Amino acid sequence: LYRFFVNLNRGVGFQDADGSSNLHEKLKIFSRSFIEIFDDVSYEKGAMSARGRSVKFTDVVCALIVLCGGEKTAKMGHAFNIYDHDEDGYLSKAQITSLMKSIFVLQKFMDPSKMDDPEEVARATANEAWEQCNLNEAGEISLDVFIKWYSTPDDEEDDEEEEEQEEQEEDEDDEEDGYADEEEEEREEEKRYELSVKDKLEATKVLLGLGSVTVDDLLEILSESAPDGSLGKPSFLKCLQNIAALGGAPGYGTNFDMAMEVGKKIFDSFDAAGTGRVDFAELTSGLSVLCNSTAKEKIITTFTIHDGDGDGCLSLEETTHFVTSVLKVLYECADLESAFGISPYELAAITTQQCFEEVQLVDGLISIGELLNYFSPLLGGEVVSK
């Protein structure tokens, strides 16, 4: 279910106050909670021990249908068909009870104050329908009869009001669009054809599925395929396939082919010697910029990777190596060389030298705290103690 929600929300980014994207974490929490409300054991006992048990597909899908857009009666028709396993157009009283329970359980989940016992309310609703509706000889209710009974005059009025409101909003939008001047339209047209660096990075992040993993997850995935510290292109592409699968992306199709092509280009940018193998630490450092972690988390993890002796400091050469790895990915994904006119190696050398000069190091080594302080604009102005 989590993978379904991730795939559904590709390209969407909700951010916390520190600027970090928390969409995937919210989806994990919501998916877990959503499944648990249909687990009778955890629902009735309020226990977490039932996590991992199976729940009925029809119950979950019925609730998801209710959350979708569209008219209430149309959604109820789809839910009816989900429970109509033999497709004869009729449901038994027990099936209608299950259908209504799914809806009421969802309502309780969204607002616990509205309902005490969803199952009891579902039975009462089914009993009312059986008392008021015409049934077939088998004592079952048809889709048309159920929809007619379920659609109260209030529902019809609500639907009409929603339609009128939507039409009014569309008219207002059209009127506002008509007042847009030509200069503004030209600017919008340019924006559609020229993606910003941020947009290009976000597009690559979505394409490769790296938005579904943290930088620590990436480090673990790549290190497992690099027991000797180096990674071959086939192994790297396989890692990307696994990462994409975690985000719910299929292992085929146009987007998959595009992701593999981008992966090959990124790998080649690190394989300057053409040996067919690259340092997994360099690759992790570079790809960290596309992961679902804060800037601070990315810097700390990649700093640690390049801190070979574990003394908590990096030399000018080590820091340049670290910055170069990040810039290689930025250059490949956002075509920065055409914008800056210099290679990632040159820009890394300039940036690192400037950093070391401004920090005014005594021993020629920079600590993680000093590096974080230097890049504090990326962290929302946060300053870290040395």
XYZ file of C-alpha atoms in Angstrom, residues 2 6 16 20-26 28 205 208-223 239-240 242-244 246-247 280 283-302 305:
57
model
C 2.904 2.348 0.811
C 4.447 6.682 -3.317
C 8.928 20.499 7.030
C 13.385 18.650 4.328
C 10.901 16.574 2.382
C 8.754 14.415 4.647
C 6.311 13.047 2.083
C 7.571 9.472 2.196
C 7.629 9.341 5.990
C 4.047 10.639 6.112
C 4.630 5.253 5.611
C 15.246 12.296 -8.301
C 15.570 7.249 -10.343
C 13.292 6.716 -7.323
C 15.898 8.186 -4.946
C 13.201 10.201 -3.219
C 12.105 6.959 -1.530
C 15.451 6.384 0.244
C 17.631 8.328 2.663
C 21.346 8.818 2.108
C 22.007 6.122 4.732
C 19.704 3.728 2.841
C 21.634 4.488 -0.348
C 24.952 3.856 1.397
C 23.735 0.466 2.625
C 22.316 -0.576 -0.759
C 25.462 0.337 -2.722
C 27.897 -1.054 -0.140
C 20.865 -1.221 -7.356
C 18.934 1.539 -9.135
C 15.907 -2.113 -6.554
C 15.644 1.495 -5.370
C 13.008 2.247 -8.012
C 11.047 0.462 -3.325
C 9.254 3.533 -4.662
C 31.168 3.224 -4.283
C 29.053 7.348 -6.122
C 27.213 7.520 -2.785
C 28.534 11.038 -2.153
C 27.390 12.208 -5.557
C 23.954 10.614 -5.470
C 23.330 11.826 -1.904
C 22.177 15.157 -3.340
C 19.126 13.364 -4.803
C 18.165 11.406 -1.662
C 15.309 12.044 0.754
C 17.488 13.488 3.559
C 18.210 16.944 4.914
C 21.266 18.849 3.689
C 22.836 18.350 7.106
C 22.303 14.573 6.999
C 23.775 14.368 3.504
C 26.887 16.327 4.459
C 27.483 14.337 7.655
C 27.126 10.954 5.922
C 29.308 11.835 2.931
C 32.596 8.252 4.034
